[in-house]
PDB file of C-alpha atoms in Angstrom:
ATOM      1  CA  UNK W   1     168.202  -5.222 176.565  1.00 49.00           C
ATOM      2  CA  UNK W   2     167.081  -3.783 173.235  1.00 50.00           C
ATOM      3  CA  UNK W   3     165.599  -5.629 170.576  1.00 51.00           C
ATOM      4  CA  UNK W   4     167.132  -5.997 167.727  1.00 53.00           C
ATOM      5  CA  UNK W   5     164.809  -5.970 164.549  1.00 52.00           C
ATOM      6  CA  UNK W   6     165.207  -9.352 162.915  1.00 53.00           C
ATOM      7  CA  UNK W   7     166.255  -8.619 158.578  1.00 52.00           C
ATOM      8  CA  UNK W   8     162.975  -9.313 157.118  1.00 51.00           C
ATOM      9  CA  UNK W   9     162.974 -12.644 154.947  1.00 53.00           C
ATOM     10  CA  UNK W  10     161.547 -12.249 151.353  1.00 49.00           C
ATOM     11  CA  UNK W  11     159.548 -15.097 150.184  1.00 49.00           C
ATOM     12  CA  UNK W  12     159.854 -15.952 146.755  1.00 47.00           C
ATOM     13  CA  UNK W  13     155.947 -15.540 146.211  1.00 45.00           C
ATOM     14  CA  UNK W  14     156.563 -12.055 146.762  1.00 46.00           C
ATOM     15  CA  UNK W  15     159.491 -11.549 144.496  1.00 48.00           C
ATOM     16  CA  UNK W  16     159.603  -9.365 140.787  1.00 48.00           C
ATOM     17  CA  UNK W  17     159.063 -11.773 137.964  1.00 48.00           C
ATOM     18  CA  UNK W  18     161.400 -14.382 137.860  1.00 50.00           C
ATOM     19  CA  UNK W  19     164.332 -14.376 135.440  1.00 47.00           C
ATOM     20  CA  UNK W  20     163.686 -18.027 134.482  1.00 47.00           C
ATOM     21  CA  UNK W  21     160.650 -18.783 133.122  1.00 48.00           C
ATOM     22  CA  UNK W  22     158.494 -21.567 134.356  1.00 47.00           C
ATOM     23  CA  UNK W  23     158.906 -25.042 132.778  1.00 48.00           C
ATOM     24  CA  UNK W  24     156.316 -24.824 129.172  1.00 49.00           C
ATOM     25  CA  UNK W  25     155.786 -21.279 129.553  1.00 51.00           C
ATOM     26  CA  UNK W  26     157.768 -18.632 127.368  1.00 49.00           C
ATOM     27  CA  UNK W  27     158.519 -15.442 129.542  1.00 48.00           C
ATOM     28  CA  UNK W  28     156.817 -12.472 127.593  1.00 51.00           C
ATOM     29  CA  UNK W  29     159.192  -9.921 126.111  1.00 47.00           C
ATOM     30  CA  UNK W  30     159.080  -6.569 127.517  1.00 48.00           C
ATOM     31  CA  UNK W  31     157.291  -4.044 125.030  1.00 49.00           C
ATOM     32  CA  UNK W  32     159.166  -0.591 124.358  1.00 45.00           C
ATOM     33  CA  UNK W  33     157.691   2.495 125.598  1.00 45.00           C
ATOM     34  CA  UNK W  34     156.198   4.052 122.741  1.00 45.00           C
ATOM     35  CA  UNK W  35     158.157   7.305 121.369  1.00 44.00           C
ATOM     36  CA  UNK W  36     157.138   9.884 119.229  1.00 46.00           C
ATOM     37  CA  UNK W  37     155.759   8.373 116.134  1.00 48.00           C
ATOM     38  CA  UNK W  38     157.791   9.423 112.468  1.00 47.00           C
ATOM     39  CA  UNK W  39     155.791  10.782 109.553  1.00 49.00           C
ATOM     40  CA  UNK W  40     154.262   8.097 107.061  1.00 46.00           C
ATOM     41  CA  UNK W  41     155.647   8.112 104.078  1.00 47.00           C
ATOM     42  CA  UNK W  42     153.130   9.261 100.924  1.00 46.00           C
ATOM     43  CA  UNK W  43     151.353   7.082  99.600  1.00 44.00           C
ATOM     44  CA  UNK W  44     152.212   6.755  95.393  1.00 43.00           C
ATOM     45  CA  UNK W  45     149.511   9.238  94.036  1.00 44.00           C
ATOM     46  CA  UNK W  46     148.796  10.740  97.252  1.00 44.00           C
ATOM     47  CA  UNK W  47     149.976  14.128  98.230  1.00 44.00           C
ATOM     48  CA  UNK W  48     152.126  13.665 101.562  1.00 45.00           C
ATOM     49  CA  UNK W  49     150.841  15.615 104.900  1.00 46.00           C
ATOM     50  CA  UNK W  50     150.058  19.196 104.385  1.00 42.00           C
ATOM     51  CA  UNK W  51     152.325  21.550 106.770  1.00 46.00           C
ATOM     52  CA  UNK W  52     150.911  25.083 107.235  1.00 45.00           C
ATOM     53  CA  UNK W  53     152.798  27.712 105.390  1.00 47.00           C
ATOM     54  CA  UNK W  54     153.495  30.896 107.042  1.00 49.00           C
ATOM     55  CA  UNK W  55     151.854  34.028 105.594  1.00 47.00           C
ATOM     56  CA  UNK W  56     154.288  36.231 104.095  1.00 50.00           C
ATOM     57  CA  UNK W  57     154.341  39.991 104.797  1.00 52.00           C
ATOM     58  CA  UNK W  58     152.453  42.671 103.622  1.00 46.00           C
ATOM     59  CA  UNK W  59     152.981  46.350 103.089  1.00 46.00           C
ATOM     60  CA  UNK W  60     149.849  47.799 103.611  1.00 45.00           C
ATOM     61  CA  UNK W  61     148.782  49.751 100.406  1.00 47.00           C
ATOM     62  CA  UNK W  62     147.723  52.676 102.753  1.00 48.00           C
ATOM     63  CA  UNK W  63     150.494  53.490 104.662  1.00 46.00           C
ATOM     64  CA  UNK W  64     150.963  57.336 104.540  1.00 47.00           C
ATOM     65  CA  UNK W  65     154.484  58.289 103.784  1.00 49.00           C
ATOM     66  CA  UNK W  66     157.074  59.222 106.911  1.00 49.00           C
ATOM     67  CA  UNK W  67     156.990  62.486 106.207  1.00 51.00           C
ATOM     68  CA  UNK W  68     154.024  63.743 103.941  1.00 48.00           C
ATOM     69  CA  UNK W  69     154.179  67.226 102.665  1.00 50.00           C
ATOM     70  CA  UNK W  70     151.923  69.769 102.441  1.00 51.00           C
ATOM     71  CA  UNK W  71     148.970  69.004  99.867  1.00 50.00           C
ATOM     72  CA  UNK W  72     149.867  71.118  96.353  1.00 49.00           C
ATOM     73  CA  UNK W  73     146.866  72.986  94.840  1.00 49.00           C
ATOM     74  CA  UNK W  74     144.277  71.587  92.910  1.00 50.00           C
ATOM     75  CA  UNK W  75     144.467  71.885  89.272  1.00 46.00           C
ATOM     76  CA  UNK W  76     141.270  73.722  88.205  1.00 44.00           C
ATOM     77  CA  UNK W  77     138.860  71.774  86.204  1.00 45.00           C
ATOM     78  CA  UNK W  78     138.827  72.430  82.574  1.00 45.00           C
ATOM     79  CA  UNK W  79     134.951  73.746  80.969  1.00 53.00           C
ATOM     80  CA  UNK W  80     133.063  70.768  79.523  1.00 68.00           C
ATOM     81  CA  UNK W  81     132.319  72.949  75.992  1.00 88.00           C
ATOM     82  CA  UNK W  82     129.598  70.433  73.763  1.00 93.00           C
ATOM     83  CA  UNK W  83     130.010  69.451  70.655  1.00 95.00           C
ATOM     84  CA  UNK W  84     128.366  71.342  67.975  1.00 93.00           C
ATOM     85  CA  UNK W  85     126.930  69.227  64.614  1.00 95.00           C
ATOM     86  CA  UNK W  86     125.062  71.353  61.809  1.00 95.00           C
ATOM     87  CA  UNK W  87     123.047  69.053  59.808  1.00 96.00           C
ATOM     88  CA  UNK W  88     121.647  71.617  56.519  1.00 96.00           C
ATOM     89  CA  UNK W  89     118.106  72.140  56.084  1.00 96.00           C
ATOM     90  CA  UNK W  90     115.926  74.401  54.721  1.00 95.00           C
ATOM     91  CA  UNK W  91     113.316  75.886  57.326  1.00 94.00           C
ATOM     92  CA  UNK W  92     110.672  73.759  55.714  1.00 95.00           C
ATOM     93  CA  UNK W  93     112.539  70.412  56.396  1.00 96.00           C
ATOM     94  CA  UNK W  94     114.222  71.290  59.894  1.00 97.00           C
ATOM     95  CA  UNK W  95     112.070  69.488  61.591  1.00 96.00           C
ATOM     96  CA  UNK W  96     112.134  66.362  59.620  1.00 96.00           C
ATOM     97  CA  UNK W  97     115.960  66.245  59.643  1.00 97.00           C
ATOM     98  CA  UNK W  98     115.585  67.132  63.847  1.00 97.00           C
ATOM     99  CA  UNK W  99     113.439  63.706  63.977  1.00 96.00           C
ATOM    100  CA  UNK W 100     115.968  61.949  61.897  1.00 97.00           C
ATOM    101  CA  UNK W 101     118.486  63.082  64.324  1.00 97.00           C
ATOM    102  CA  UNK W 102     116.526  62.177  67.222  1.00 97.00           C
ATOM    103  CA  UNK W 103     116.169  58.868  65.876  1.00 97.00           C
ATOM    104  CA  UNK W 104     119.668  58.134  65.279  1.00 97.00           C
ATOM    105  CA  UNK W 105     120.338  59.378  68.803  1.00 97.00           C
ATOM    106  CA  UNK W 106     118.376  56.663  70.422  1.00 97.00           C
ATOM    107  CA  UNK W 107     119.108  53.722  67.826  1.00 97.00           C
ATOM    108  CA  UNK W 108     122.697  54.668  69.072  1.00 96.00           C
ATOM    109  CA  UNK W 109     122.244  53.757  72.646  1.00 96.00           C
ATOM    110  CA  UNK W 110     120.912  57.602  73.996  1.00 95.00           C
ATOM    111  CA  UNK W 111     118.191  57.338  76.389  1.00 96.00           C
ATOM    112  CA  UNK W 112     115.136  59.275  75.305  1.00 97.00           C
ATOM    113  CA  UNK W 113     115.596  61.204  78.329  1.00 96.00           C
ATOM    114  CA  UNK W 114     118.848  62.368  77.799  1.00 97.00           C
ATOM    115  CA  UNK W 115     116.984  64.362  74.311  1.00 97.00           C
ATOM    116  CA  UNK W 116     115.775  68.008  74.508  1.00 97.00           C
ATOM    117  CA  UNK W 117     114.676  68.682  70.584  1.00 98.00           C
ATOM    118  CA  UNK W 118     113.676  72.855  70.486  1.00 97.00           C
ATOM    119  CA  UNK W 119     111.643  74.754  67.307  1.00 97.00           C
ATOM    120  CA  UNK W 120     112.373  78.296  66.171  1.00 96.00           C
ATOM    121  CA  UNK W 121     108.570  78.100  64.196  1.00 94.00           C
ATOM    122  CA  UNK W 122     106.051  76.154  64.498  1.00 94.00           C
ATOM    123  CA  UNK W 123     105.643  73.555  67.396  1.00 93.00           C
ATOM    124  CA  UNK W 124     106.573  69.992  67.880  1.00 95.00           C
ATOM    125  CA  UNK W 125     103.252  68.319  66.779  1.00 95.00           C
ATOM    126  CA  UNK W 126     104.003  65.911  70.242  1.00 95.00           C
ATOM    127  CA  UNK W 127     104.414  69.435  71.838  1.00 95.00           C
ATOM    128  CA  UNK W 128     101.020  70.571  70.474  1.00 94.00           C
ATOM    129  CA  UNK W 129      99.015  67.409  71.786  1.00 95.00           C
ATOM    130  CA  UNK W 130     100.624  67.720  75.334  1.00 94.00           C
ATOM    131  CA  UNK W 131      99.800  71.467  75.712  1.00 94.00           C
ATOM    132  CA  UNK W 132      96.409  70.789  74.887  1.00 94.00           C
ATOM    133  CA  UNK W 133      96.252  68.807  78.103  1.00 95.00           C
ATOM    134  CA  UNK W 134      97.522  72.002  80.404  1.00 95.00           C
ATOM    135  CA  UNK W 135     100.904  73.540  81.231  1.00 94.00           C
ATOM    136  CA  UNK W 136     101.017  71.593  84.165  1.00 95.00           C
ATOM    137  CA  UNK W 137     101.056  67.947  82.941  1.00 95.00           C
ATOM    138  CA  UNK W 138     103.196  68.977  79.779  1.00 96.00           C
ATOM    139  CA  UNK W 139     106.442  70.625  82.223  1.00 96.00           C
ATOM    140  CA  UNK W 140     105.648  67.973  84.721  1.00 96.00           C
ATOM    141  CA  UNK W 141     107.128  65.637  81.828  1.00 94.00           C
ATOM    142  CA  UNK W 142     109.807  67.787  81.273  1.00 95.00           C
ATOM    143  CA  UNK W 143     110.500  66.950  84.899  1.00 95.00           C
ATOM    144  CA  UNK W 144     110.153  63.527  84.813  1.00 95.00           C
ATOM    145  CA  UNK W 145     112.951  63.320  82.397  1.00 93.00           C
ATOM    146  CA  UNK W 146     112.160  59.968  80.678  1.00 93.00           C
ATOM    147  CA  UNK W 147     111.274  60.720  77.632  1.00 95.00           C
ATOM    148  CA  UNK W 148     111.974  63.287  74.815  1.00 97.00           C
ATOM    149  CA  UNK W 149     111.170  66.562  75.266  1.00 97.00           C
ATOM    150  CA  UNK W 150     109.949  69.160  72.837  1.00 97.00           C
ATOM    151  CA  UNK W 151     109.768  72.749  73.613  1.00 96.00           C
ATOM    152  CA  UNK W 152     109.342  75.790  71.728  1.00 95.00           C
ATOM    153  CA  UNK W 153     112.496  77.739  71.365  1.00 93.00           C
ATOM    154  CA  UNK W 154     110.931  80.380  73.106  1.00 90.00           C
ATOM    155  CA  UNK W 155     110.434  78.989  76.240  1.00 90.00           C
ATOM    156  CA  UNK W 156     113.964  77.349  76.005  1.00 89.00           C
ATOM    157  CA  UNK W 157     115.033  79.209  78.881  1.00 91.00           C
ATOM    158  CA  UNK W 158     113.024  76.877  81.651  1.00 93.00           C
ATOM    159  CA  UNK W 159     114.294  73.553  79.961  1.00 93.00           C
ATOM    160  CA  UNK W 160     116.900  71.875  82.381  1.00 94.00           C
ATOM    161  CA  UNK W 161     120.177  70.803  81.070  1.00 95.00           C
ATOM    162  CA  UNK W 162     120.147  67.070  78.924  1.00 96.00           C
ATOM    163  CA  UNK W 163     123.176  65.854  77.498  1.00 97.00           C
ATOM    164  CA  UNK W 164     121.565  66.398  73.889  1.00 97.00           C
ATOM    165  CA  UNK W 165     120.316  69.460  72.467  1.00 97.00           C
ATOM    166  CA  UNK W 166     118.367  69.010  69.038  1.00 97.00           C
ATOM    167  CA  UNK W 167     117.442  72.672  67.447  1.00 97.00           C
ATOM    168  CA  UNK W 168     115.215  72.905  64.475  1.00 97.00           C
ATOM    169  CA  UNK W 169     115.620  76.318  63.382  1.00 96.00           C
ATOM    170  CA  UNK W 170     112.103  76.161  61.274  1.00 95.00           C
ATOM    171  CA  UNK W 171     110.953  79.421  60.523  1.00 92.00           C
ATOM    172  CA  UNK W 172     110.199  82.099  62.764  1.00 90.00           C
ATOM    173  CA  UNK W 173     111.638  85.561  63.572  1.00 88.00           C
ATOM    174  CA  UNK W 174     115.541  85.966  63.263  1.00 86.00           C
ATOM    175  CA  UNK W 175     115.500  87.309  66.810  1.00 88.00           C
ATOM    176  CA  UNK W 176     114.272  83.791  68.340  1.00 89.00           C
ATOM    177  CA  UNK W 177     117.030  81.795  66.704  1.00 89.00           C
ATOM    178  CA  UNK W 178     119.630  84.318  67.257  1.00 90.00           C
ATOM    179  CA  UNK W 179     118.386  84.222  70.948  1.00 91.00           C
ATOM    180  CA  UNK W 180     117.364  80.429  71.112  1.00 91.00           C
ATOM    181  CA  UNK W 181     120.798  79.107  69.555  1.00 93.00           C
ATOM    182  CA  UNK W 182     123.166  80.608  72.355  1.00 92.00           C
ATOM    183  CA  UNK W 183     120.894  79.307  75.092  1.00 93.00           C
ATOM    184  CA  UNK W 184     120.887  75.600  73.692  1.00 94.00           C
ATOM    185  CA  UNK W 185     124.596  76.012  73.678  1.00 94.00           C
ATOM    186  CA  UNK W 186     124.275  76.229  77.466  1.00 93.00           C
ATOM    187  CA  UNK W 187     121.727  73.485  78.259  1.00 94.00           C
ATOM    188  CA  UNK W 188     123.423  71.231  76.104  1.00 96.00           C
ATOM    189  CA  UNK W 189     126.120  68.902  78.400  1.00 95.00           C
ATOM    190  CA  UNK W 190     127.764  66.700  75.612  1.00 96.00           C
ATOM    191  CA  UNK W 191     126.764  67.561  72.097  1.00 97.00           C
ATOM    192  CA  UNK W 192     124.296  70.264  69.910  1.00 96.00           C
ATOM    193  CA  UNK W 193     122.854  69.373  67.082  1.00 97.00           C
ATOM    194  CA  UNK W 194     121.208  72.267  65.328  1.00 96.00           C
ATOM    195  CA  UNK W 195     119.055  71.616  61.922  1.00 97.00           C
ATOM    196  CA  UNK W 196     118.621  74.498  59.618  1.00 95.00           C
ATOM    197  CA  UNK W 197     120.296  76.880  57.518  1.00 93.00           C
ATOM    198  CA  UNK W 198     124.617  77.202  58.032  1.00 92.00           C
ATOM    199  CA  UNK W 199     124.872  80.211  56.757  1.00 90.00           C
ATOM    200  CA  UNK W 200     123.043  81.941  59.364  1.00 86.00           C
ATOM    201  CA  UNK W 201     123.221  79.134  62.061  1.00 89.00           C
ATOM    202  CA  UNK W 202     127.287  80.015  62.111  1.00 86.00           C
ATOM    203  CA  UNK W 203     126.724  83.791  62.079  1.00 84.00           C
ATOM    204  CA  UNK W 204     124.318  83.010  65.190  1.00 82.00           C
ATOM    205  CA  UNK W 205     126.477  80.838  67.119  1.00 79.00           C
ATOM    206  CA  UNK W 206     129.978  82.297  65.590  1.00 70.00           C
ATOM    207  CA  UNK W 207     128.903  85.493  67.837  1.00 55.00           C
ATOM    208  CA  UNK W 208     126.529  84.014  70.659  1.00 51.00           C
ATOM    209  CA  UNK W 209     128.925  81.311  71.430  1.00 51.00           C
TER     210      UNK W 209
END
């Protein structure tokens, strides 16, 4: 016949802890299950915890409208014209008043090299000691362009551009300041300073210019 399975007997040794505690002994009480924890309060004095903000939204600065139209034509640039300053001298102190100029250029903030002082008559006495050392070495200063340069009206025509044009119209034939004055008009970029007499420094430049 079959056999039936006895109901297994639980011993008390093996039971769960027992609802009465043992004689002297205080039955521990069960510990919660730790949760999330809250956020401490701030201290007094203490900024509380930092939360990270966001970043906002930009518009990029670039963006090219939805619908661009054609480009419109340039507007032509305007002609830089210098500035023209007559200082009045007679031929035989031209020069002296072209140095004072020069002077006040550079005691104004010009760099020497932005100077190109020219002579109608007789040379630059700087432009005399050069020369004696050769062609060469005197226009290969001109080239440099660091310094102040001074040339002899006459050979005005190789002198590059400079911002500042100083003429000294000292002396010499009518035709070299009549031809000399025009062409410092055009290697002057910002200003033209010309030394000598108005009368005939405005008939020069009232028709050259």
């Amino acid at each position: 016949m079959p056999l039936i399975p006895e109901e297994p007997q639980i011993h008390e040794s093996a039971q769960g802890p027992r609802a009465t505690p043992a004689s002297g002994r205080t039955a521990p009480t069960p510990r919660p299950v730790p949760g999330p924890r809250p956020a401490a309060p701030s201290r007094p004095g203490r900024p509380g915890p930092l939360r990270p903000t966001p970043p906002a939204q930009r518009t990029p600065r670039d963006a090219a409208p939805a619908n661009p139209g054609p480009p419109g034509p340039a507007a032509p640039a305007a002609a830089a014209s210098p500035q023209i300053q007559l200082i009045p001298a007679s031929a035989e102190g031209a020069l002296d008043a072209a140095e004072e100029a020069v002077d006040l250029l550079l005691e104004s903030g010009r760099a020497p090299g932005d100077v190109l002082v020219l002579t109608t008559g007789a040379q630059h006495p700087w432009a005399e000691h050069e020369l004696s050392f050769g062609e060469a070495s005197y226009w290969a200063q001109h080239d440099a362009g660091d310094d102040v340069f001074y040339a002899d009206a006459a050979v005005a025509a190789r002198a590059a551009t400079r911002p500042v044009v100083v003429v000294a119209v000292n002396g010499g034939p009518a035709s070299v300041a009549a031809t000399a004055l025009p062409l410092a008009h055009s290697r002057a970029g910002a200003l033209l300073i010309v030394c000598g007499d108005p009368q005939q420094i405005n008939s020069v430049l009232g028709a050259g210019v």
